[in-house]
Structure formats: structure tokens, C-alpha cells
PDB file of C-alpha atoms in Angstrom:
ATOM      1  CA  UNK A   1       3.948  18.195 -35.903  1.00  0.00           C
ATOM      2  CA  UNK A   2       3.338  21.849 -35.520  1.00  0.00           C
ATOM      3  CA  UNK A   3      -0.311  21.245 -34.115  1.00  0.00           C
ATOM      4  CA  UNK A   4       1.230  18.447 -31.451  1.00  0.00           C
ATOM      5  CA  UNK A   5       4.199  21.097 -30.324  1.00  0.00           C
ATOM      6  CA  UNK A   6       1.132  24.364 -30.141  1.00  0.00           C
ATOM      7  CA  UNK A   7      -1.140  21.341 -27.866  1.00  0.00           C
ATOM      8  CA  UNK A   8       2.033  20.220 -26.006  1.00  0.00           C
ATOM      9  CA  UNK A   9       2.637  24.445 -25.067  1.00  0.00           C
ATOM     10  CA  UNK A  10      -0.929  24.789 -24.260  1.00  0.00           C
ATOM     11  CA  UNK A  11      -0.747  21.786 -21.909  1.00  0.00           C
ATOM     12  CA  UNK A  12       2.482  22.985 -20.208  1.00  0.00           C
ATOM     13  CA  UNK A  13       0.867  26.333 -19.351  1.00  0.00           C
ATOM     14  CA  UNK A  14      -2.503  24.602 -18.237  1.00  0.00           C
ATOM     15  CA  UNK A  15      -0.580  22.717 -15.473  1.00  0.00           C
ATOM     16  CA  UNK A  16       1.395  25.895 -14.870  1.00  0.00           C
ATOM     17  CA  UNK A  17      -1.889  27.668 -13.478  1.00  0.00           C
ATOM     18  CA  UNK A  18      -3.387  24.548 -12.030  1.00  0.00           C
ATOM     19  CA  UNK A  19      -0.303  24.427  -9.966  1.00  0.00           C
ATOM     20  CA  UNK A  20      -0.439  28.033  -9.046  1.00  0.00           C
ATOM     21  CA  UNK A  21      -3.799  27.860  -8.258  1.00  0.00           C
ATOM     22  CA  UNK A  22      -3.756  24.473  -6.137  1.00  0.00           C
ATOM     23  CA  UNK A  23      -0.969  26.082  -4.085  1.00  0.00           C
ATOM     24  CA  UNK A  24      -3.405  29.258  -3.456  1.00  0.00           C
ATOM     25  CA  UNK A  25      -6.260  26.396  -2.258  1.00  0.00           C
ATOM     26  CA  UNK A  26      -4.569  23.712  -0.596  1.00  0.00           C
ATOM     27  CA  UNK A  27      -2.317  26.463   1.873  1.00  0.00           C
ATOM     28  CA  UNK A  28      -5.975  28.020   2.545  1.00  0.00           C
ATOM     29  CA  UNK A  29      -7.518  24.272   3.255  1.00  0.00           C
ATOM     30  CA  UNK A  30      -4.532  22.938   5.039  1.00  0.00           C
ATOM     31  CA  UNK A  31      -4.258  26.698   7.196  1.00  0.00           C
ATOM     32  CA  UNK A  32      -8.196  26.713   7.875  1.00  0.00           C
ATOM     33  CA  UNK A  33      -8.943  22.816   8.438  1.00  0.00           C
ATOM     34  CA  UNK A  34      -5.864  23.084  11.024  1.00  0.00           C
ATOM     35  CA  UNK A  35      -7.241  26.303  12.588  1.00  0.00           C
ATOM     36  CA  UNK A  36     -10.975  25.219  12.959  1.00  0.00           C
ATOM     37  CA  UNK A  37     -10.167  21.273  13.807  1.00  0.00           C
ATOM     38  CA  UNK A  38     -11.978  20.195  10.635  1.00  0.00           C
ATOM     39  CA  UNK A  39     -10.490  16.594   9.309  1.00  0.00           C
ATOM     40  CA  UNK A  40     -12.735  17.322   5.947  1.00  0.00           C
ATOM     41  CA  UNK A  41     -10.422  20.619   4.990  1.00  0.00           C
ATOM     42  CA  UNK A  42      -7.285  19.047   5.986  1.00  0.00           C
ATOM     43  CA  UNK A  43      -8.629  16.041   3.966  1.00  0.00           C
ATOM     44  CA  UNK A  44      -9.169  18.330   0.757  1.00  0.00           C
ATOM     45  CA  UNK A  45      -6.751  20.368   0.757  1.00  0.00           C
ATOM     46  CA  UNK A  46      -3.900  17.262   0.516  1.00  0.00           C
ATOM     47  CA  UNK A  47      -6.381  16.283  -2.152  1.00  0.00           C
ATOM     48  CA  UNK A  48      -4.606  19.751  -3.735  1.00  0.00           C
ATOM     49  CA  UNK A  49      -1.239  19.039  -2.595  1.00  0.00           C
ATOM     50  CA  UNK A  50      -1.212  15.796  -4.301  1.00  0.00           C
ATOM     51  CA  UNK A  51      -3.072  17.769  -7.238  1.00  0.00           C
ATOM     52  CA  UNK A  52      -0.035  19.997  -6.831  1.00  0.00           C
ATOM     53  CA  UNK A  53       2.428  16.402  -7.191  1.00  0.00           C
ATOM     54  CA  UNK A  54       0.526  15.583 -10.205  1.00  0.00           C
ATOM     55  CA  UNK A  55       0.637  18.404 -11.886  1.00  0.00           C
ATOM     56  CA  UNK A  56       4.291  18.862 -11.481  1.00  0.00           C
ATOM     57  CA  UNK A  57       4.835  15.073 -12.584  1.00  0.00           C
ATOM     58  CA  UNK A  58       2.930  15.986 -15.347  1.00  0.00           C
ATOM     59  CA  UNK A  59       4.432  19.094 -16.030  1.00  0.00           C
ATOM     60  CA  UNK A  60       8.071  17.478 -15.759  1.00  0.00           C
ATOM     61  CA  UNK A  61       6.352  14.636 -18.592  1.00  0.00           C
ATOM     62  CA  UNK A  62       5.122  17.614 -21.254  1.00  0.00           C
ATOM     63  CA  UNK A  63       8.596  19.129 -21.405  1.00  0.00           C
ATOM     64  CA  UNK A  64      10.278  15.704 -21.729  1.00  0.00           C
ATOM     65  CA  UNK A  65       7.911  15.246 -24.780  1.00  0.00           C
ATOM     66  CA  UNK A  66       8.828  18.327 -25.867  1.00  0.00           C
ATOM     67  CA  UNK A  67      12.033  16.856 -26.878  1.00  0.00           C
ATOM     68  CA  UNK A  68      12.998  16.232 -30.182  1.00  0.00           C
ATOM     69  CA  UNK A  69      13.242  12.838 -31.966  1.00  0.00           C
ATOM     70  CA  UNK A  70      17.007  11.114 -31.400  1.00  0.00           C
ATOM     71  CA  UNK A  71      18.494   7.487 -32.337  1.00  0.00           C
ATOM     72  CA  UNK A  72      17.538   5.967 -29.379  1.00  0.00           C
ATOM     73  CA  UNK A  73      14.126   7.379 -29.737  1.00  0.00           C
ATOM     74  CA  UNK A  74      13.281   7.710 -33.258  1.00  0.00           C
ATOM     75  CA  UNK A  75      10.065   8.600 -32.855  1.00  0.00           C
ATOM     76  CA  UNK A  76      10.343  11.334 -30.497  1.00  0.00           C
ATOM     77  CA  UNK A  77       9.184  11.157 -26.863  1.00  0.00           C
ATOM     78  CA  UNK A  78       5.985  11.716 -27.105  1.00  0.00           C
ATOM     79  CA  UNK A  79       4.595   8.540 -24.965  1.00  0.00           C
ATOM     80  CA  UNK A  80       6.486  10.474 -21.822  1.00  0.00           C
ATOM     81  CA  UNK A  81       3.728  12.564 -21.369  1.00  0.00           C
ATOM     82  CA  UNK A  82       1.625   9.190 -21.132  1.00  0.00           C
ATOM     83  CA  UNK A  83       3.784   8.150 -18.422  1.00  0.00           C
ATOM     84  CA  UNK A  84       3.373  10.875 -16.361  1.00  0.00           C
ATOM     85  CA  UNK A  85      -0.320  11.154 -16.360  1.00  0.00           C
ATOM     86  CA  UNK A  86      -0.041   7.308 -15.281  1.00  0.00           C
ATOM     87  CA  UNK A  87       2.123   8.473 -12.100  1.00  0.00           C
ATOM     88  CA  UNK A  88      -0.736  11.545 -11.671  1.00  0.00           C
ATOM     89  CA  UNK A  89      -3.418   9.003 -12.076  1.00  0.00           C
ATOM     90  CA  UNK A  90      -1.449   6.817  -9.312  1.00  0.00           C
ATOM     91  CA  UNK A  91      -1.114   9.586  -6.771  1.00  0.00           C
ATOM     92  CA  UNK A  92      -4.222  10.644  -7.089  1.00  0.00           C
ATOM     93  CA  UNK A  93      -5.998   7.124  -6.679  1.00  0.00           C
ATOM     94  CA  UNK A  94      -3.827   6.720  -3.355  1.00  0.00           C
ATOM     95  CA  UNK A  95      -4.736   9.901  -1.691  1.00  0.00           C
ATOM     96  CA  UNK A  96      -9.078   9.147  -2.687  1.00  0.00           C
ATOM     97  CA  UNK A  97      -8.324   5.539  -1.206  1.00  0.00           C
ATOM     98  CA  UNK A  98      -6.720   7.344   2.314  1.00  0.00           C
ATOM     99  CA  UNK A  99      -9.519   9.828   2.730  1.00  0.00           C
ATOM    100  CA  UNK A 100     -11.970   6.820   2.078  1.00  0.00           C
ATOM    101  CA  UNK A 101      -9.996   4.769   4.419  1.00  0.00           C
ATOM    102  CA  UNK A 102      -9.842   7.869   7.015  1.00  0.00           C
ATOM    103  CA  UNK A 103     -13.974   8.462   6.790  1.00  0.00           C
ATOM    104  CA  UNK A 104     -14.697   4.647   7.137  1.00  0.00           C
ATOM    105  CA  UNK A 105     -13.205   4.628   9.982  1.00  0.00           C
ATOM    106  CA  UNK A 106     -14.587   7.481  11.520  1.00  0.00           C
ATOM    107  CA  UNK A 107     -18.578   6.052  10.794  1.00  0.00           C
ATOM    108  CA  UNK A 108     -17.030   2.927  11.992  1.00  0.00           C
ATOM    109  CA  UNK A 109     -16.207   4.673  15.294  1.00  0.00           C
ATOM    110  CA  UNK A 110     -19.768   6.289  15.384  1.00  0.00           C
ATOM    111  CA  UNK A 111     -17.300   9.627  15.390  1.00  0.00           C
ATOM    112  CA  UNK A 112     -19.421  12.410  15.887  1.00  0.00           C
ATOM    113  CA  UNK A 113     -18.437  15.818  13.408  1.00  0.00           C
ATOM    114  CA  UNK A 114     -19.646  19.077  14.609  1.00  0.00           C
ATOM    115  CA  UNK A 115     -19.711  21.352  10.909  1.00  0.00           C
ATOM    116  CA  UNK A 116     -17.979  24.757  11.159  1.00  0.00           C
ATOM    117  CA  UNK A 117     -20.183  27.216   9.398  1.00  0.00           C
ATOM    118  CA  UNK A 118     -16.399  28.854   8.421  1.00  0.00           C
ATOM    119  CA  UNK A 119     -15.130  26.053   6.962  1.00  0.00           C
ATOM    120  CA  UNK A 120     -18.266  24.880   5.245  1.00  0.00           C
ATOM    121  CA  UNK A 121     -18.346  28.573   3.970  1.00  0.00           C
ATOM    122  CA  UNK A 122     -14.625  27.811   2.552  1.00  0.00           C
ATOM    123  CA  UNK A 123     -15.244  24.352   1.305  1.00  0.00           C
ATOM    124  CA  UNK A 124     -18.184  26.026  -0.876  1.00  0.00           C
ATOM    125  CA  UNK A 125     -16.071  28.459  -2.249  1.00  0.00           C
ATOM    126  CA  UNK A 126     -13.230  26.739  -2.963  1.00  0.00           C
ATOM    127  CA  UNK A 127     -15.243  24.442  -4.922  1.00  0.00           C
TER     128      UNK A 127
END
């Protein structure tokens, strides 16, 4: 039980700096894809936002597991946590399917994409 609570703290501060650091990355994505016109930034950095609303729901799931065992739930909450990486998982499949969606249509459109050596430079890093 102890070694489930240490994981469970070690968890909560993982998404802690994921969602620190995603909100660092997607502002830069979001501020540069804007600035330079390129739909591949803006494209990853709501990738990081919805990291960002994944991380939270997951977040929100670890401290509800947290929770100690009660009569309706006599086995604790545990499964919570397995709940909210289903809603990450869901969030994070939607957002994929829109950028595919977005890019098919673009070849479909023979759109033509001129690559910023800036926001290449960013994409590179931020990776």
C-alpha cells in the first residue's frame, strides 16, 4: 500500500512538470506558428494544449485515487486513475485524427507549404 501511495506521488508530480512544461511549448508553438503563418506549429502546439487537457484530467484522476478506501468503495479508488488516462487517451486520439484530417486535405488541395527556416528551427528544438 505504501509502494502504490510513493508511485501514485511520483505520478502526480510527473504530470505536474509535464503540464508546466507543455504550457512553456505550446504558448511558444501557438505564438510562433501564428506569427510566421505556419499551420504545422499551430498544429503542434494544440497537440500540447490538449497534452496540457490530459495531463490535468489525469492529474485530477491521481488525486482522486489518492483517496482512501470508504463503504461505497471498499476497495479504494484506485481504478480512477484508469479512467482518466481513458479520457487522456480520448483527447489525444481526437486532436491526431484533426491534424490528419487538416493535412489530407491540404495534399488533397495540391496546397503548396513554403517551410520557415524559424519555425523549422523551433519545431527541432522543441522536439
Amino acid at each position: 500500500m505504501n509502494q502504490s501511495m510513493s508511485n501514485l506521488k511520483l505520478a502526480e508530480r510527473g504530470a505536474i512538470v509535464s503540464i508546466s512544461t507543455y504550457l512553456l511549448l505550446s504558448a511558444a508553438k501557438l505564438a510562433t506558428g501564428h506569427l510566421l503563418h505556419s499551420s504545422s506549429l499551430v498544429a503542434d502546439g494544440f497537440n500540447n494544449v490538449s497534452d496540457i487537457i490530459g495531463n490535468v484530467a489525469l492529474l485530477i484522476g491521481i488525486r482522486m485515487a489518492r483517496q482512501p478506501a470508504d463503504r461505497d468503495h471498499r476497495f479504494g479508488h484506485w481504478k480512477i486513475e484508469d479512467l482518466a488516462s481513458l479520457i487522456t487517451s480520448i483527447i489525444m486520439f481526437y486532436v491526431g485524427f484533426d491534424v490528419l484530417r487538416d493535412n489530407i486535405q491540404k495534399i488533397l488541395s495540391r496546397e503548396q507549404t513554403i517551410i520557415d527556416p524559424l519555425g523549422a528551427f523551433l519545431g527541432i528544438i522543441s522536439a
